[in-house]
Short mmCIF file of C-alpha atoms and ligand atoms in Angstrom, two decimals:
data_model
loop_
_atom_site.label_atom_id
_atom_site.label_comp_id
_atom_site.label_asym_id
_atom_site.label_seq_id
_atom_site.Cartn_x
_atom_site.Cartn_y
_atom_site.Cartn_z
CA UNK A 1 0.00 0.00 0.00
CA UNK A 2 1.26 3.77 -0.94
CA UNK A 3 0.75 6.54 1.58
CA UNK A 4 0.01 8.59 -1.12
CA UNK A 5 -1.69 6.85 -3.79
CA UNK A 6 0.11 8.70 -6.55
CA UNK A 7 -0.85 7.09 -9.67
CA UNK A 8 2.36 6.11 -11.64
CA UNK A 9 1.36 8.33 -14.73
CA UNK A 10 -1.30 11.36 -13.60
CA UNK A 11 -2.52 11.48 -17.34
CA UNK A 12 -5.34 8.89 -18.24
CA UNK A 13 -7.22 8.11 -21.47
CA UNK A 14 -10.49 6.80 -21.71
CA UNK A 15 -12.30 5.01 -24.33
CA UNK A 16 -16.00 6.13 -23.50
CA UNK A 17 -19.53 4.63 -24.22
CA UNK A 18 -19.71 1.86 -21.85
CA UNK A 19 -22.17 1.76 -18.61
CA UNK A 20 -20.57 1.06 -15.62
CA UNK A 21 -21.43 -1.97 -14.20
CA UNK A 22 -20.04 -4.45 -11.04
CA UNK A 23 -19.21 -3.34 -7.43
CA UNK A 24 -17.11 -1.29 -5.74
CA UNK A 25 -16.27 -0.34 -2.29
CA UNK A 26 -15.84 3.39 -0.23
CA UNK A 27 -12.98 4.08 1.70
CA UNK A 28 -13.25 5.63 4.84
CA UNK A 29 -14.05 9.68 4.35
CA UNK A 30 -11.50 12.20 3.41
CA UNK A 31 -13.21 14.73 5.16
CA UNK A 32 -13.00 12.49 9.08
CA UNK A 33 -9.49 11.44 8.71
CA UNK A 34 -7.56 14.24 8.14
CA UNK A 35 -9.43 15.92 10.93
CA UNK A 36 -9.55 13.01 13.59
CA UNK A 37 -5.76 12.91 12.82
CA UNK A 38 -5.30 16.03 13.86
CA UNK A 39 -7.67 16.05 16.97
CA UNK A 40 -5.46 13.04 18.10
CA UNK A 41 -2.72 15.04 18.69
CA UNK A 42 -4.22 16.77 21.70
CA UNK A 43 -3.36 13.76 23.61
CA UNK A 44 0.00 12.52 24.59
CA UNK A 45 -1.12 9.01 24.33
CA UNK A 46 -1.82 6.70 21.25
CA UNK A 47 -4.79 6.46 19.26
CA UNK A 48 -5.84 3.96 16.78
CA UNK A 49 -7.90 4.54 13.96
CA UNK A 50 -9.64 1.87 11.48
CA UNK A 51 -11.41 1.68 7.99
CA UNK A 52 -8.30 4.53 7.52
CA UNK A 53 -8.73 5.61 3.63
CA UNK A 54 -5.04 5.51 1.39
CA UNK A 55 -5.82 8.55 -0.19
CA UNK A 56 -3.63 11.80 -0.78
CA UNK A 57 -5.14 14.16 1.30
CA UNK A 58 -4.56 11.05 4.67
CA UNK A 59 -0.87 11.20 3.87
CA UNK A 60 -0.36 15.09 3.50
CA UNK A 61 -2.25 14.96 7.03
CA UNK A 62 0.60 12.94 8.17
CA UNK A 63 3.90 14.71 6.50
CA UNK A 64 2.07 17.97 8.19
CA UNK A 65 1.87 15.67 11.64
CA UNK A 66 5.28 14.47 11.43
CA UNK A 67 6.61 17.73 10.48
CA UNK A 68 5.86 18.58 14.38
CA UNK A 69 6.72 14.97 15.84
CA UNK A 70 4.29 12.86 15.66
CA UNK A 71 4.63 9.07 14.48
CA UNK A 72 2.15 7.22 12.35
CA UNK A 73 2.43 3.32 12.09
CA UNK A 74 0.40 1.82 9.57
CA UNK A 75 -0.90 -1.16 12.02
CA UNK A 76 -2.74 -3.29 8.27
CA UNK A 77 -4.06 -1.91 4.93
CA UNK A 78 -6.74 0.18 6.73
CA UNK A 79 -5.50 0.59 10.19
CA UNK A 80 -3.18 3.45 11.52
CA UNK A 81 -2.14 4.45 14.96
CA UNK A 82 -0.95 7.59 15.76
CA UNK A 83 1.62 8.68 18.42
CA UNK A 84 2.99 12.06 19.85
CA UNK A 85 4.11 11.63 23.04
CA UNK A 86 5.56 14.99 22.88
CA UNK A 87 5.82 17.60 19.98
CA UNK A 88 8.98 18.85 18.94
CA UNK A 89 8.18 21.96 16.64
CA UNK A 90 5.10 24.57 16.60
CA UNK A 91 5.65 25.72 13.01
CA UNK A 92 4.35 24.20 9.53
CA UNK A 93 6.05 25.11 6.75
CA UNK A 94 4.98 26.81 3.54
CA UNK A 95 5.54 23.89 1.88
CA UNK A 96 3.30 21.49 3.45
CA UNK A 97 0.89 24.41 3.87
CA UNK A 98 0.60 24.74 0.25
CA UNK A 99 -0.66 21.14 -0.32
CA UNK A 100 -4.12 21.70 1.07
CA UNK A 101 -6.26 23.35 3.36
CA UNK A 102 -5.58 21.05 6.72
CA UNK A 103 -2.53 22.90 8.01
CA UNK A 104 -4.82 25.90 10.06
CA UNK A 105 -6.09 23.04 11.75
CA UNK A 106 -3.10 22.67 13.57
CA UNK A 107 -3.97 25.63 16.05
CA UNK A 108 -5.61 23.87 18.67
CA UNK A 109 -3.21 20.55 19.36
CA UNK A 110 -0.13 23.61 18.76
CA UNK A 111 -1.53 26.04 20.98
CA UNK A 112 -2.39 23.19 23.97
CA UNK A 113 0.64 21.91 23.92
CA UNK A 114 3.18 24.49 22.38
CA UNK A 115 1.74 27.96 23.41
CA UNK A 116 2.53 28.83 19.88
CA UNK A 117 1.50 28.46 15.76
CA UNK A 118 3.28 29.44 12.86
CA UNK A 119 0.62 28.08 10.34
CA UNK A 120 1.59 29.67 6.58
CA UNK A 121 -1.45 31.88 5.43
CA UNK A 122 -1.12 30.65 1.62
CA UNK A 123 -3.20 27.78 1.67
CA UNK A 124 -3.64 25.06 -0.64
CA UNK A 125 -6.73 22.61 -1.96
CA UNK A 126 -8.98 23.30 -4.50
CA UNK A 127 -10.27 26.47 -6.26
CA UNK A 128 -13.50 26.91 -5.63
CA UNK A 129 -13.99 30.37 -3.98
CA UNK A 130 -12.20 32.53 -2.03
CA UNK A 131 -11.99 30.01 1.20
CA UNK A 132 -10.94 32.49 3.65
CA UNK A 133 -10.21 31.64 7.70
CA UNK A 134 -11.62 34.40 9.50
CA UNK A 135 -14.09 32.27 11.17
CA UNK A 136 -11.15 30.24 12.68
CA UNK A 137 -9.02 33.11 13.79
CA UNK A 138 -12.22 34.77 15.20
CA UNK A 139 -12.82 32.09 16.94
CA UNK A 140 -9.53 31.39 18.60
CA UNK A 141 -8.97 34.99 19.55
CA UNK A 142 -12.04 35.18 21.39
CA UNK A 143 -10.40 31.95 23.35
CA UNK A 144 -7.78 34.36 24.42
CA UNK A 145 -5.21 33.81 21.18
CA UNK A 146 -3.24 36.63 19.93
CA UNK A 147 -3.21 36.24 15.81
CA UNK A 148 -0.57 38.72 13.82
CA UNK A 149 0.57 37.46 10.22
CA UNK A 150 4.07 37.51 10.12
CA UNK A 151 6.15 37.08 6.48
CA UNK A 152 2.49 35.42 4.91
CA UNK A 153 2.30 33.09 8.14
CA UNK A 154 -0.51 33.37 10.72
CA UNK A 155 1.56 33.66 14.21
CA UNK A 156 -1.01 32.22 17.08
CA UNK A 157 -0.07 32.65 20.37
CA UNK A 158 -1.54 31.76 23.89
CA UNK A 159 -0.75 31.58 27.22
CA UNK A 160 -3.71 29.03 27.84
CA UNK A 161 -7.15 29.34 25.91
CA UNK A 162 -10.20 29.64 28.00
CA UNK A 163 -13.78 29.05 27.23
CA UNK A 164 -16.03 31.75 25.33
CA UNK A 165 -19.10 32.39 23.39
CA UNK A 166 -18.74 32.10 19.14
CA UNK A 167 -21.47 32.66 16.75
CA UNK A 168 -20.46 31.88 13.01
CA UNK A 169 -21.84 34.07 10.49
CA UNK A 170 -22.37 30.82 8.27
CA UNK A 171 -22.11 27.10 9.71
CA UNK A 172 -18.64 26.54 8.16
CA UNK A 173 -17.60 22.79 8.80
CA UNK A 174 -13.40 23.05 9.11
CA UNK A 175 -14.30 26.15 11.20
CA UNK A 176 -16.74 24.37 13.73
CA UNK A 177 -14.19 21.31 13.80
CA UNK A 178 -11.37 23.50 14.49
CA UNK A 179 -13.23 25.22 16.74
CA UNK A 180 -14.52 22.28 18.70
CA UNK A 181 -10.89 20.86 19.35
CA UNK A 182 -9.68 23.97 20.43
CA UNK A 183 -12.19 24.07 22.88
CA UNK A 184 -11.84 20.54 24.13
CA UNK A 185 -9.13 21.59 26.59
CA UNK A 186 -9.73 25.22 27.42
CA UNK A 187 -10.42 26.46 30.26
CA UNK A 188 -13.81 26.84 31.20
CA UNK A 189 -17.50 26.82 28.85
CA UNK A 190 -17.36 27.46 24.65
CA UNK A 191 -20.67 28.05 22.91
CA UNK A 192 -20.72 27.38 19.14
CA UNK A 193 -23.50 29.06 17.96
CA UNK A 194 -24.49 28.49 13.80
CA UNK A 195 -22.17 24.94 13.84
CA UNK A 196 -22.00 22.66 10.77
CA UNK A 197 -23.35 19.65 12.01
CA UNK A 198 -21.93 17.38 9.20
CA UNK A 199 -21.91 13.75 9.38
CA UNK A 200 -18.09 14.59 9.68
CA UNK A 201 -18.58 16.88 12.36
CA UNK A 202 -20.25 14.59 14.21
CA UNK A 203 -17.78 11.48 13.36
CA UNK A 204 -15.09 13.84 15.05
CA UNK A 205 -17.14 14.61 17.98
CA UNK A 206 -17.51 11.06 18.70
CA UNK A 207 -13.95 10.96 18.55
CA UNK A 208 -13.15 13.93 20.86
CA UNK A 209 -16.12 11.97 23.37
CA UNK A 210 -14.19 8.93 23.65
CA UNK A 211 -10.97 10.95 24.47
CA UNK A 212 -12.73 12.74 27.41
CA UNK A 213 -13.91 15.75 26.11
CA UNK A 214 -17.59 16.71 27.35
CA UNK A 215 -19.32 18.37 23.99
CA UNK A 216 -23.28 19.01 24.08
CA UNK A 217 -24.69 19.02 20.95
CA UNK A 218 -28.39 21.12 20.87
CA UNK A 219 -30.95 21.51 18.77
CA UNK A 220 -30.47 24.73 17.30
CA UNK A 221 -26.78 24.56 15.51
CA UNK A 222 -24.68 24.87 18.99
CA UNK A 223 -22.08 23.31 20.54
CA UNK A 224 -21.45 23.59 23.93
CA UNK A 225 -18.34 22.66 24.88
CA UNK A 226 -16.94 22.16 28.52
CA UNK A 227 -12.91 22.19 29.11
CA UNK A 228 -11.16 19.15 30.19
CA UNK A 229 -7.73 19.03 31.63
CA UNK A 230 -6.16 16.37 29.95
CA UNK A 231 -7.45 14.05 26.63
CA UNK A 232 -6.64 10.66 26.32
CA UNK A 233 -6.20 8.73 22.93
CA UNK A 234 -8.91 6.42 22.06
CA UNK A 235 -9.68 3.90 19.15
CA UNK A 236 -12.23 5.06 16.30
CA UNK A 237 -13.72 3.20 13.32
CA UNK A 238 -14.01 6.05 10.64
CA UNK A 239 -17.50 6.36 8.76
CA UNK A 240 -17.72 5.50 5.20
CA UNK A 241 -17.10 8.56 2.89
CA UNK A 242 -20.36 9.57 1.91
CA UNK A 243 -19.49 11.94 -1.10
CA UNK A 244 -17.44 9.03 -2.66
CA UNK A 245 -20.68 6.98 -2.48
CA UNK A 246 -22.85 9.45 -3.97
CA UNK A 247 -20.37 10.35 -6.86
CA UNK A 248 -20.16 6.77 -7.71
CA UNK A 249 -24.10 6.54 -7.04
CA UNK A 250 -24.55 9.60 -9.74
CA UNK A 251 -21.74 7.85 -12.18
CA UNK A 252 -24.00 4.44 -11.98
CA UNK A 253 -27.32 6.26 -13.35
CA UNK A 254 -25.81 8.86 -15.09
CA UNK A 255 -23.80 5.91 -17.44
CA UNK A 256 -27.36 3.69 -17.45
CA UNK A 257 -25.56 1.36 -15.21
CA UNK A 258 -25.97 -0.77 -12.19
CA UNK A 259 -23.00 -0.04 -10.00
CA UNK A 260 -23.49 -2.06 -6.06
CA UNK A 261 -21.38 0.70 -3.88
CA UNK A 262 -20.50 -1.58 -0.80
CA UNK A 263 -20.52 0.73 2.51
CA UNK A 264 -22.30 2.98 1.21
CA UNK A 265 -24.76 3.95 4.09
CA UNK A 266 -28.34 5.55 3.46
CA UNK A 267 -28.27 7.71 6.87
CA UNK A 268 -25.48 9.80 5.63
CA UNK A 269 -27.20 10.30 1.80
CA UNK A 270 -30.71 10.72 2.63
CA UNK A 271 -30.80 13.67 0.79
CA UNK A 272 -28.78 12.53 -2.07
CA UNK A 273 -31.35 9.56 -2.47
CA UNK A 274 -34.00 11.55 -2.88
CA UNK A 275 -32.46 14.02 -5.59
CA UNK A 276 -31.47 10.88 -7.52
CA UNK A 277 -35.10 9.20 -6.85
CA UNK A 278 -36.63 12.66 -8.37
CA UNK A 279 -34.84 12.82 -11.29
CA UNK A 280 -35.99 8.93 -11.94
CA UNK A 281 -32.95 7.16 -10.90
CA UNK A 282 -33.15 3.83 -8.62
CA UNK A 283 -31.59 2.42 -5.52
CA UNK A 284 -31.78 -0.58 -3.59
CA UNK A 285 -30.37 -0.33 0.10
CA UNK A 286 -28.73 -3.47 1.10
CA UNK A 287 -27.10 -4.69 4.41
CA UNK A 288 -23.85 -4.12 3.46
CA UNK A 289 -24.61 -1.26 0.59
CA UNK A 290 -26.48 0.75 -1.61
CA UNK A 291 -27.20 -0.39 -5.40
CA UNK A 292 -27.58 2.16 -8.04
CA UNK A 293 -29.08 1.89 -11.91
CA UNK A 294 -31.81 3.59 -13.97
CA UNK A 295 -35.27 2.49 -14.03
CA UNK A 296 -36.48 4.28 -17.05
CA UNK A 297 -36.15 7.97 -18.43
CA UNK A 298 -34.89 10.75 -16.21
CA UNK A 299 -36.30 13.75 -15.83
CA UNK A 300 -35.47 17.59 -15.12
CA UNK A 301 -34.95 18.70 -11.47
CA UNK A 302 -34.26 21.66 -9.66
CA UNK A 303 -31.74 21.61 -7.14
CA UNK A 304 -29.79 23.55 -4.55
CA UNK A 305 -26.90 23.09 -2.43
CA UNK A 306 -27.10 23.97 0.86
CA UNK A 307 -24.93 22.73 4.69
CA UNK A 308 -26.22 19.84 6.18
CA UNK A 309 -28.87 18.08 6.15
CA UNK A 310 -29.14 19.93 2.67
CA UNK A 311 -27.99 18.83 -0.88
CA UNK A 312 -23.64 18.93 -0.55
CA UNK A 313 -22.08 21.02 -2.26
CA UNK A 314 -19.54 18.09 -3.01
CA UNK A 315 -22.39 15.74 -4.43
CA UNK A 316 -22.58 18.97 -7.33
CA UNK A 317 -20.65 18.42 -10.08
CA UNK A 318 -21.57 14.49 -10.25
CA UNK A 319 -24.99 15.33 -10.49
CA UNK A 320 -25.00 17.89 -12.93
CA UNK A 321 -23.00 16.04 -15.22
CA UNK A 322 -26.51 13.14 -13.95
CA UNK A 323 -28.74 15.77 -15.04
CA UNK A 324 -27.21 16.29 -18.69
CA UNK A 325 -28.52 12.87 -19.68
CA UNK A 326 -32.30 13.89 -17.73
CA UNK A 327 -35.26 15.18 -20.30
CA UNK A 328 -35.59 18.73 -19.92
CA UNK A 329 -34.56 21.85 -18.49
CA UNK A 330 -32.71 21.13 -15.03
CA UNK A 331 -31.51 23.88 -12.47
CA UNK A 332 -28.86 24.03 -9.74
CA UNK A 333 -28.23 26.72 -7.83
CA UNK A 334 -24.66 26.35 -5.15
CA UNK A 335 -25.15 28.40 -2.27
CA UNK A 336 -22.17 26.90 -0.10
CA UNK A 337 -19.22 27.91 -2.57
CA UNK A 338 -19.34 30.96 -4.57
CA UNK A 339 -16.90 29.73 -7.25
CA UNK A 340 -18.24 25.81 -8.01
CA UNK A 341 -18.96 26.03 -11.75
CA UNK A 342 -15.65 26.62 -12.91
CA UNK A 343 -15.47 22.84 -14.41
CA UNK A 344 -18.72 23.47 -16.16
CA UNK A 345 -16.50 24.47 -19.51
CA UNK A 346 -14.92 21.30 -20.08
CA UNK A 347 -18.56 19.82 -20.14
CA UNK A 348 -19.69 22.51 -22.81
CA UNK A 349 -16.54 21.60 -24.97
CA UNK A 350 -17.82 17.49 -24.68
CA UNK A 351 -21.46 18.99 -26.21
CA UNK A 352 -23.60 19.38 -23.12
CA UNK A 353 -25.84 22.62 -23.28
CA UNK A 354 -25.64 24.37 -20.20
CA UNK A 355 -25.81 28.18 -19.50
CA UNK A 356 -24.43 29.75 -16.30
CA UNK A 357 -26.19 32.95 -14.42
CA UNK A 358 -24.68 35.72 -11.30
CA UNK A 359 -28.20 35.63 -10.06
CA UNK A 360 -29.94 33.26 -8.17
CA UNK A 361 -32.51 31.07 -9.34
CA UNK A 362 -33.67 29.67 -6.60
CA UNK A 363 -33.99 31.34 -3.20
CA UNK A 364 -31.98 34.37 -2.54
CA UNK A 365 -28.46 33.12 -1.34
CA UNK A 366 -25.43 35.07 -0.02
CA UNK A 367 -24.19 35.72 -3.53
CA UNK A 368 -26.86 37.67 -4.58
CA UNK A 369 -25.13 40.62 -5.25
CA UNK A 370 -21.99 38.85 -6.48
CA UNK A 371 -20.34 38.17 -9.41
CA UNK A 372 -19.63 34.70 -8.80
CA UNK A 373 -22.03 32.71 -11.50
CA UNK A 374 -23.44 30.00 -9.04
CA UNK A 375 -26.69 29.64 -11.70
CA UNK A 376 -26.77 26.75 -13.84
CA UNK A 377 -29.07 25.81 -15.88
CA UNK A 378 -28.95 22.14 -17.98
CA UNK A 379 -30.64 21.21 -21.31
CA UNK A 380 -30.84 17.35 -21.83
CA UNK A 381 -30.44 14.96 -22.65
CA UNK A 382 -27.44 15.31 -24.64
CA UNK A 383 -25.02 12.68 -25.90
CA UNK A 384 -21.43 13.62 -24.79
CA UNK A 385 -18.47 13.05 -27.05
CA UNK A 386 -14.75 12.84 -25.91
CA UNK A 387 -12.51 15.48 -25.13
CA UNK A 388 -8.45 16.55 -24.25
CA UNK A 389 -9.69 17.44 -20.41
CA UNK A 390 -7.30 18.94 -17.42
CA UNK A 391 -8.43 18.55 -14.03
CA UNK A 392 -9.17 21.67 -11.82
CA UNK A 393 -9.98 20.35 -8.70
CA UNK A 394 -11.02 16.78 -6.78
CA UNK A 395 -14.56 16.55 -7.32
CA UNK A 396 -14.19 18.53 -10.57
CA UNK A 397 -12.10 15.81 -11.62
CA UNK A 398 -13.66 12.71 -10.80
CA UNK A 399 -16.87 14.04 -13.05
CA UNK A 400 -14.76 14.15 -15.86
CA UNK A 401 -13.72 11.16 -15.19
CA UNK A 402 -17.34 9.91 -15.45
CA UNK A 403 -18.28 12.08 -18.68
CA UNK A 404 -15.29 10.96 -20.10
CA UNK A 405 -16.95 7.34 -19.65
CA UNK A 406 -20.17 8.19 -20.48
CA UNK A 407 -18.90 10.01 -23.70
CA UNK A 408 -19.06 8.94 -27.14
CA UNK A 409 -14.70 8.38 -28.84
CA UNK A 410 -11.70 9.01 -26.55
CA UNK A 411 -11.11 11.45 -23.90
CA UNK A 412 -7.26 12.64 -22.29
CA UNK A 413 -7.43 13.52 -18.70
CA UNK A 414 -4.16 15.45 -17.17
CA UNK A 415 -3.79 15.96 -13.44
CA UNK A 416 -5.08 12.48 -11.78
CA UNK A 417 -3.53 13.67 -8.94
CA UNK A 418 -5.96 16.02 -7.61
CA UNK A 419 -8.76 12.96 -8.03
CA UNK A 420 -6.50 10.43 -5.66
CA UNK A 421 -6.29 12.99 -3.13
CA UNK A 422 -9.68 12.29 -2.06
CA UNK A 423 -10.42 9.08 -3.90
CA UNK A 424 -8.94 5.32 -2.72
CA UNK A 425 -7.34 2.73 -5.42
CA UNK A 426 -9.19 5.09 -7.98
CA UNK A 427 -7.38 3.22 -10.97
CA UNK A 428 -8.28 -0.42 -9.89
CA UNK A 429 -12.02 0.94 -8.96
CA UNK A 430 -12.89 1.96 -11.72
CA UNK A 431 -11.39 -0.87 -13.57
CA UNK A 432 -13.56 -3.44 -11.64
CA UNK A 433 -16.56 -1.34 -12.96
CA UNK A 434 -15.18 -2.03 -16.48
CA UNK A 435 -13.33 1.10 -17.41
CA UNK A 436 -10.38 0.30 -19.59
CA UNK A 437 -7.48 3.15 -18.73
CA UNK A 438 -4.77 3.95 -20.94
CA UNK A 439 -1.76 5.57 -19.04
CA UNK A 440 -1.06 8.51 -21.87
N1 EPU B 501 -16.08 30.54 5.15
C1 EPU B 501 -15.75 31.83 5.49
N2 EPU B 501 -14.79 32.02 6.46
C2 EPU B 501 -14.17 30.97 7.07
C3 EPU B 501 -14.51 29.64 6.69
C4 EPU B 501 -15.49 29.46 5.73
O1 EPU B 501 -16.28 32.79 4.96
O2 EPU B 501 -13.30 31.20 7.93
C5 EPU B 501 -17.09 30.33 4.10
C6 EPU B 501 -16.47 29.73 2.82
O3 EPU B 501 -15.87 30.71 2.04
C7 EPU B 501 -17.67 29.06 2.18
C8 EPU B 501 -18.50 28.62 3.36
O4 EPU B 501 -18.02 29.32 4.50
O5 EPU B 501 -18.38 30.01 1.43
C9 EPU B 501 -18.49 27.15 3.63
O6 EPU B 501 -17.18 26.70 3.78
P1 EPU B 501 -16.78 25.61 4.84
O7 EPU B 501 -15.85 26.23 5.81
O8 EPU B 501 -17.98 24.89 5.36
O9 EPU B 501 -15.99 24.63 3.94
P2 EPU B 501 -14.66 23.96 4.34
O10 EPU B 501 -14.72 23.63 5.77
O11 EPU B 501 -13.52 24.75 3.80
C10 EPU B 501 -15.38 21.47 4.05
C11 EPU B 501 -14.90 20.32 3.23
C12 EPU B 501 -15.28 20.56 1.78
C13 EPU B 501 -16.79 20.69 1.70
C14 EPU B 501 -17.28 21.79 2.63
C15 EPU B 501 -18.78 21.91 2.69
C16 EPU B 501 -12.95 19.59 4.39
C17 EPU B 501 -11.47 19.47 4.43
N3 EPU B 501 -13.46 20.21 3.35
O12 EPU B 501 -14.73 22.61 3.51
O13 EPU B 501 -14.87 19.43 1.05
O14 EPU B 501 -17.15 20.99 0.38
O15 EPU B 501 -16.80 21.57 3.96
O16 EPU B 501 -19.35 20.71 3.13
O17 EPU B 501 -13.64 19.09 5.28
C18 EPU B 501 -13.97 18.26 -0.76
O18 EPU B 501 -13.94 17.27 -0.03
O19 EPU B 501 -13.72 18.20 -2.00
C19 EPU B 501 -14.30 19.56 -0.20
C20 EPU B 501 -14.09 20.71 -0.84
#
């Protein structure tokens, strides 16, 4: 097993026109372990995490851990513990900064056991709006930080962080998580008011609970967080990544396959389900999985992405690409990311018709008044044809990956990379659903 899952060549071809069809499993979720990796740090003892995904974004997690001292020790294919009996450094360097978005989530396990931060401000991951961290250095100032930027690094320093009330402007889900394992240790009460509640966010409180932290979770969006004095490590079974499952789910109907996703859990895509029920797709829940294929035509929807327990913004581009094949005119209107249609060109080049608008149609969002074009509107169905593609971002890429299956001749993607970052064995996956890959 790689740490990284680099492919050996990050430029693929496809020979499209087939329907995907067998099974395939999901990995544990990107968006749990590189968080629970970093929560484990708080504790000076050993944790031990299962149904650990191999995926990019894991092992960046753990050059940004080691970087500090920490130890990771790959116990079986899906099994890691991790180990910091002490940490040797408080900075991150620009480097490892620039590979994602994780390394600001290194405040709270820095700060509890360093004093200190030096977290680069130039972060990485993908481009799909602005993606700012005031929420996070709000947050932590009002728990008694002092923030400065110093030579395009955030400098975070405290003597101890106590307890204190936080209200996010927007339930941000890195913000509440960052936010909730600061407050695990600091002195005294936190209030999150406006929290993501996430299935993510809630896999990492479950975490943080079986370390010792006391977190009450209430109806309206808040945390309320009680300081403990000391964590200890703990042993977690990850939960199944749910946006893997749905992109695969959306990739099954959208090719007029049957695709069995094992792990694939119905709590987590309730919403998801429905979507794909609307726009005349099928499923068939399972013990161990979810089963996905086409029942007869599909039809228009309209659609908008919202936090949880809304429509993900992640489970987007899948589905549009799902709603070029449905009869009609579809909408989709993003209200999480401002900037989410950028991959929406590479479609247009493979033939599909679809138009993109500043305004909102749907509700009124926050980028009303914006220029951001978080409209779309889809004609269908339309019958794709190949294309030279180059991947912007993760879940960007892994619809291309899809049209380029569903399209008609041979598609060339460049920059696999950004897909294995959040997607496991992504090569031998897709193979078993009866993709034939050319390395280019
Ligand atoms: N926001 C701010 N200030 C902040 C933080 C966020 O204005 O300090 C705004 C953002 O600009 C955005 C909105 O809040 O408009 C929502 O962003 P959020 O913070 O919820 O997103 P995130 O935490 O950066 C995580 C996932 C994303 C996922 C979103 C929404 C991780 C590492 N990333 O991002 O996952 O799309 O929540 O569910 O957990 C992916 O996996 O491909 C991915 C992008």
């Amino acid at each position: 097993m790689t740490l990284n899952n680099k492919t050996e060549n990050n430029t693929w071809t496809i020979e499209g026109g087939q329907p995907l069809s067998g099974e395939v499993s999901v990995s544990g979720a990107k968006n749990s372990i590189t968080k629970l990796l970093v929560a484990s740090l708080l504790s000076s003892e050993p944790s031990l995490f299962s149904n650990v995904p191999d995926i990019g974004d894991r092992a960046i997690t753990q050059s940004i851990g080691e970087a500090v001292g920490a130890k990771f020790n790959l116990k079986s294919a899906h099994s890691l513990e991790v180990s910091a009996p002490d940490l040797s450094s408080d900075e991150i360097s620009l480097e490892l900064g620039n590979q994602n978005r994780l390394a600001i989530m290194m405040m709270g396990p820095l700060l509890h056991r360093k004093g200190r931060a030096l977290i680069p401000a130039a972060a990485g991951g993908d481009k799909i709006g602005p993606r700012p961290v005031d929420f996070h250095l709000d947050g932590v100032r009002k728990m008694g930080a002092r923030v400065e930027v110093r030579d395009g690094a955030y400098l975070i320093e405290s003597d101890g962080l106590r307890g204190a009330d936080i209200a996010l402007s927007y339930p941000s889900v890195t913000s509440t998580e960052n936010l909730l394992i600061a407050a695990t240790l600091a002195k005294g009460r936190t209030t999150i008011r406006n929290a993501a509640i996430e299935p993510e966010v809630m896999d990492l409180v479950t975490y943080l609970q079986k370390m010792g932290a006391i977190i009450d979770y209430k109806v309206d969006r808040t945390f309320v967080i009680q300081g403990v004095e000391k964590l200890s490590g703990a042993t977690h079974r990850l939960m199944p990544d749910r946006i893997v499952a749905a992109s695969l789910g959306a990739a099954a109907v959208a090719s007029d396959g049957d695709v069995f996703v094992r792990n694939a859990q119905q709590r987590d895509l309730i919403t998801f389900l429905n979507a794909l029920r609307r726009v005349g797709g099928a499923f068939e829940v399972q013990a161990d999985g979810i089963r996905f294929f086409r029942k007869g035509a599909l039809k228009a929807i309209d659609l908008e992405t919202s936090v949880h327990p809304g429509f993900m913004t992640d489970w987007q581009p899948p589905f549009l690409l799902l709603l070029t094949q449905a009869e009609g005119m579809s909408v989709v209107h993003e209200t999480v990311f401002e900037d989410r249609f950028g991959y929406v060109s590479a479609l247009q080049d493979m033939g599909a018709e679809i138009a993109l608008y500043d305004s909102c149609l749907g509700k009124s969002c926050r980028f009303s008044t914006s220029h951001y074009k978080h409209s779309a509107v889809i004609k269908g169905p339309i019958k794709l044809r190949g294309a030279d593609i180059e991947v912007p971002d993760l879940r960007a890429g892994f619809t291309y990956l899809i049209a380029a299956i569903m399209a008609e001749g041979k598609s060339t993607i460049h920059g696999i990379e950004h897909i294995t970052r959040g997607y496991e064995h992504l090569e031998s996956s897709l193979q078993s659903l009866g993709v034939v890959i050319e390395h280019a």
